[in-house]
Tab-separated table of C-alpha atoms and ligand atoms in Angstrom:
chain	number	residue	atom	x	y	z
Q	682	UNK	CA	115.183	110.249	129.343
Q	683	UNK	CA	115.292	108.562	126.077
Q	684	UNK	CA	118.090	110.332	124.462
Q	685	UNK	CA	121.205	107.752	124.131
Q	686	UNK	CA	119.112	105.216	125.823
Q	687	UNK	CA	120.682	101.956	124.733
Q	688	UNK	CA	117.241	100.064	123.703
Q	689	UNK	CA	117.744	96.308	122.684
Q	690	UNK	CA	115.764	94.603	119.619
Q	691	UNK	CA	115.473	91.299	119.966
Q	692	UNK	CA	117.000	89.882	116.738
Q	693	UNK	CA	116.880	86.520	116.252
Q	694	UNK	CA	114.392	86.372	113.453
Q	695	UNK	CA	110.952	88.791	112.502
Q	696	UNK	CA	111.229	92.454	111.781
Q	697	UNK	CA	113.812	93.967	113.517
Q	698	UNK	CA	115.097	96.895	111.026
Q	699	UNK	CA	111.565	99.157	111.207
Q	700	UNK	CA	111.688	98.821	115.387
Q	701	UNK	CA	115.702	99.804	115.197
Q	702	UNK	CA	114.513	102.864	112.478
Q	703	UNK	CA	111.511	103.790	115.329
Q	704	UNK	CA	113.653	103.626	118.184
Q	705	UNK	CA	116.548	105.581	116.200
Q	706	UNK	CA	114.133	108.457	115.319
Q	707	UNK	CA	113.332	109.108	119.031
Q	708	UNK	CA	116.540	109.249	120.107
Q	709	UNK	CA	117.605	106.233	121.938
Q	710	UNK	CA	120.490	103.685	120.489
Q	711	UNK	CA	119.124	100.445	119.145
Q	712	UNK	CA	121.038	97.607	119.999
Q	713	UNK	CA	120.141	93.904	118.083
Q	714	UNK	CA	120.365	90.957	120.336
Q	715	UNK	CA	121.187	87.742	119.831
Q	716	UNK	CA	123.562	86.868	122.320
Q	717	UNK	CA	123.039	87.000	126.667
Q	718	UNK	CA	126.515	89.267	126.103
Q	719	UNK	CA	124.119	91.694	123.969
Q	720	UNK	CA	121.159	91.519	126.533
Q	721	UNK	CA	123.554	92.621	129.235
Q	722	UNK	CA	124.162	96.015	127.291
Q	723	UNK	CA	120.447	97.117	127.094
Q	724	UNK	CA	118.276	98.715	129.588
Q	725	UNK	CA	114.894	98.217	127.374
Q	726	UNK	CA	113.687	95.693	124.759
Q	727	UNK	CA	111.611	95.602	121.845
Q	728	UNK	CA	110.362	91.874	121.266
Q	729	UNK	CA	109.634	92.422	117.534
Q	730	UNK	CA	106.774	90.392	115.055
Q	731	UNK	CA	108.149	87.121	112.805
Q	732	UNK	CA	106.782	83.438	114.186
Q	733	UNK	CA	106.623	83.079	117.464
Q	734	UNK	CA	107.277	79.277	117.175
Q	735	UNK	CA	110.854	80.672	115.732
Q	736	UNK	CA	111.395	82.760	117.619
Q	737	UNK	CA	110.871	81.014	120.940
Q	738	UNK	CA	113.186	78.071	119.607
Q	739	UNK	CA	115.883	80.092	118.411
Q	740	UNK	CA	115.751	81.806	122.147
Q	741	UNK	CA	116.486	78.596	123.410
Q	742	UNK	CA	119.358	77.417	121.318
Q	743	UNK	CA	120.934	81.302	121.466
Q	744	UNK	CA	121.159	80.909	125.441
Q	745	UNK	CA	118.965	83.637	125.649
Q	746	UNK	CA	115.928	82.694	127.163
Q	747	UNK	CA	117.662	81.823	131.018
Q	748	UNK	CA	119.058	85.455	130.960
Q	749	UNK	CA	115.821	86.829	129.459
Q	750	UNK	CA	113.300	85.401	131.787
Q	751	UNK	CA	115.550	86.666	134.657
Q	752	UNK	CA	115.660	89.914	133.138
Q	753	UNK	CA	111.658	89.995	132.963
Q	754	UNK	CA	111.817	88.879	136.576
Q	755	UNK	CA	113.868	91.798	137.365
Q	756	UNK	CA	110.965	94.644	135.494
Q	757	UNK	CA	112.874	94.835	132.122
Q	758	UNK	CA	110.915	97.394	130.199
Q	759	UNK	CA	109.751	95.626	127.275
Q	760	UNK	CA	107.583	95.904	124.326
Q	761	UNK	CA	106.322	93.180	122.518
Q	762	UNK	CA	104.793	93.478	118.950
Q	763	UNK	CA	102.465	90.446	117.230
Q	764	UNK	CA	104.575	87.362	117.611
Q	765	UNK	CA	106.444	89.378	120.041
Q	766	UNK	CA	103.382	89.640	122.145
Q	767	UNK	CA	102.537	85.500	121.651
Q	768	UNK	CA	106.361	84.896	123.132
Q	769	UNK	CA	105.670	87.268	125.881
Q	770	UNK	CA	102.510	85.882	126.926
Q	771	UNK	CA	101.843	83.466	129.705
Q	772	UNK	CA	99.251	81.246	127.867
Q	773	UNK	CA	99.252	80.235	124.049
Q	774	UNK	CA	95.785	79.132	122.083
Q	775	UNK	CA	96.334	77.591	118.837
Q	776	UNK	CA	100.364	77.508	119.379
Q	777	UNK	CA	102.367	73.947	118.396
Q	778	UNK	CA	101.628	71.707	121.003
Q	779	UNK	CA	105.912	72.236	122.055
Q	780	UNK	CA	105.239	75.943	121.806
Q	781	UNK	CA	106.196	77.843	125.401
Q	782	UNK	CA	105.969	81.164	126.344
Q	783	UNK	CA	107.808	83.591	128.698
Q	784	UNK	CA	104.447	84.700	130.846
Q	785	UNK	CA	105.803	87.842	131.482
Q	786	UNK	CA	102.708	89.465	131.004
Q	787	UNK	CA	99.069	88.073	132.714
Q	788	UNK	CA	97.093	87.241	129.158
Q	789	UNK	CA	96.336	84.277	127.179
Q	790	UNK	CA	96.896	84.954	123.257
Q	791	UNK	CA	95.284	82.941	120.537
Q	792	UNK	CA	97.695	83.217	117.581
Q	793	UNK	CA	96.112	84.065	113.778
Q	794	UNK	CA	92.584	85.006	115.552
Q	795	UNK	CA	91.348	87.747	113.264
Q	796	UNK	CA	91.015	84.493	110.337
Q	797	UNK	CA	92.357	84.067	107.325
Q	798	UNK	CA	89.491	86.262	105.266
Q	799	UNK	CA	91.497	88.724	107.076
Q	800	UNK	CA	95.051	87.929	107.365
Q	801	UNK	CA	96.315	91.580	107.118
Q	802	UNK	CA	93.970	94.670	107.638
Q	803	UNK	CA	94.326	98.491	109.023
Q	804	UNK	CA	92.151	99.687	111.794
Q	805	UNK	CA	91.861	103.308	113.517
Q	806	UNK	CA	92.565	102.076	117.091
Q	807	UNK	CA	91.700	104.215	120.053
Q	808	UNK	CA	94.048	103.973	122.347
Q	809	UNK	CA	93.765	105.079	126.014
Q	810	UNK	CA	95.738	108.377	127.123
Q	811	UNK	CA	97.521	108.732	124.061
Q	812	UNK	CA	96.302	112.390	122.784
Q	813	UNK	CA	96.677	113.187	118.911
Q	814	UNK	CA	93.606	110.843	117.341
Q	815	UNK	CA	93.463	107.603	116.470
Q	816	UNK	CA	96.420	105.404	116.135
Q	817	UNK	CA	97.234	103.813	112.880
Q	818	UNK	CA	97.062	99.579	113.620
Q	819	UNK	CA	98.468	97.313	111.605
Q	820	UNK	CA	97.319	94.023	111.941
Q	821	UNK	CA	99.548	91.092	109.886
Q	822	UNK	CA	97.846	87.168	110.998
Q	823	UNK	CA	98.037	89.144	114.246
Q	824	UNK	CA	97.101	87.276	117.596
Q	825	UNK	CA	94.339	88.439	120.125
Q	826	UNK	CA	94.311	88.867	123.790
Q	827	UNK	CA	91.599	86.100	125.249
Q	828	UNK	CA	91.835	86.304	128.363
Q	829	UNK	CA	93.781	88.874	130.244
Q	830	UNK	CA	94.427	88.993	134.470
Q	831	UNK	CA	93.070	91.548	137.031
Q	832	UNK	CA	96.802	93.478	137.253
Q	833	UNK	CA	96.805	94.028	133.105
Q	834	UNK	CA	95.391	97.233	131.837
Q	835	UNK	CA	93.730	96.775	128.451
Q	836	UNK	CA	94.751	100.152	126.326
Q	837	UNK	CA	92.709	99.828	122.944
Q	838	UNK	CA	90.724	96.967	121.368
Q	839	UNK	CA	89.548	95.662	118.503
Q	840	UNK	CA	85.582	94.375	118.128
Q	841	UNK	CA	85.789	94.211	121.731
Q	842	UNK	CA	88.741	92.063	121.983
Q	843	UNK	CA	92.008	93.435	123.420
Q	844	UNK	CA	94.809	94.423	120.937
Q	845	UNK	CA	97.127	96.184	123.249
Q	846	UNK	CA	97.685	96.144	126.889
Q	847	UNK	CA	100.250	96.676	129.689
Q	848	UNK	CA	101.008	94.751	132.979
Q	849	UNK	CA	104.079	97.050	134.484
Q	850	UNK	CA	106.902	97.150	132.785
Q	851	UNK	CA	105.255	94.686	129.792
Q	852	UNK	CA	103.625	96.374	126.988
Q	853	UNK	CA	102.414	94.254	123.937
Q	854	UNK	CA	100.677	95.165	120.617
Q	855	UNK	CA	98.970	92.399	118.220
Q	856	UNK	CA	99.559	94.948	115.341
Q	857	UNK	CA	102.702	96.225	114.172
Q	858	UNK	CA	103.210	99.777	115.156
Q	859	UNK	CA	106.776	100.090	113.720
Q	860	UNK	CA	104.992	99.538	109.951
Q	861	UNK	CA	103.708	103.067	110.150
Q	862	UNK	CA	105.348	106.910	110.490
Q	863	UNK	CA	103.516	107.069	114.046
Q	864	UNK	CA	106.130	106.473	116.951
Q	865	UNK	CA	103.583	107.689	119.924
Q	866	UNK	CA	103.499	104.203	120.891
Q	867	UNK	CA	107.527	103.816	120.812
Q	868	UNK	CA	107.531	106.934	122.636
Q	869	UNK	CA	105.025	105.453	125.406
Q	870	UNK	CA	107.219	102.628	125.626
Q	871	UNK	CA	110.620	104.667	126.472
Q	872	UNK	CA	109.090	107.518	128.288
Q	873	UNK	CA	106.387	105.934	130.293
Q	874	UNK	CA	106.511	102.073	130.445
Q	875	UNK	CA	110.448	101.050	130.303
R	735	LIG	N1	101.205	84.558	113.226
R	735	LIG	C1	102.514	84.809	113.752
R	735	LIG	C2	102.837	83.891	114.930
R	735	LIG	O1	102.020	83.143	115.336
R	735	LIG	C3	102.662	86.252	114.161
R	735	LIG	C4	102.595	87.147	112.954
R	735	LIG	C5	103.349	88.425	113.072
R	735	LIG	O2	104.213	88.606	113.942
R	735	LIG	N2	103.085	89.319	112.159
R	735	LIG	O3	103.906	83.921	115.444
């Protein structure tokens, strides 16, 4: 059931509005957090793209990254998008040498990967299982998956390297599916993965 679903967005910094418009359009009720008091509400969570270096330090001096990493523990649906996916990951390439991660899901990322010729580009990603054609990716200095462990399923890729992939209740994107119209992957995330 999505309907009424109470769906956090992690909002300490990054693009939060377009994941709380995607999640809105299903049917569930975004919730921004940036308290532990907030991620005690939610049931789901939508890690969303910004700097991951941010991000992760702002989780620390918010209090949130205890209650988070026990949440993750506990199977806390979650979808993680570009940076999102670099602060979800359990191994970080090219991060600042104080840079941690939450290894909630089994992959190594290596932030900016695709260069900077190509900073930002589109590509038609196929995506396993999800029916209607190609999905629209977005791809902003977007990380890529290096290495990922025998328990994650990789779900589309891009020249061979993995742009999306799940491990349980973890599901994390290098592009930015909230940028476009198409919410079949926000609709994976609540109906099948969280
Ligand atoms: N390059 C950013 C980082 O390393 C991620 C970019 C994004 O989220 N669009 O955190």
């Amino acid at each position: 059931m999505v309907a009424g679903r109470k769906v956090g967005v992690l909002a300490l910094q990054g693009g939060v509005a377009r994941h709380v418009q995607a999640l809105a359009d299903l049917g569930a009720e975004p919730v921004p957090v940036r308290t532990p008091e907030d991620l005690a509400l939610v049931d789901a969570l939508v890690v969303p793209g910004g700097e991951s270096t941010t991000i992760t330090k702002l989780l620390n001096s918010s209090g949130l990254a205890e209650p988070l990493a026990e949440r993750l523990a506990d199977g806390l649906g979650t979808f993680g998008t570009c940076a999102g996916m670099i602060v979800l990951a359990d191994g970080v390439l090219d991060g600042r040498s104080d840079q941690s991660s939450l290894a909630a899901v089994d992959i190594d990322v290596r932030r900016n990967a695709f260069g900077r010729q190509r900073d930002s580009f589109e590509a038609d990603l196929d995506v396993a299982g999800l029916d209607g054609g190609p999905f629209p990716g977005v791809f902003i200095r977007a990380p890529v998956v290096e290495r990922a462990g025998a328990g994650v399923e990789v779900l589309a890729r891009v020249e061979g390297r993995p742009v999306l992939v799940r491990e349980g209740a973890v599901l994390v994107s290098a592009f930015h599916p909230e940028l476009t119209s198409d919410r079949r992957l926000h609709r994976l995330f609540l109906e099948e993965v969280a």
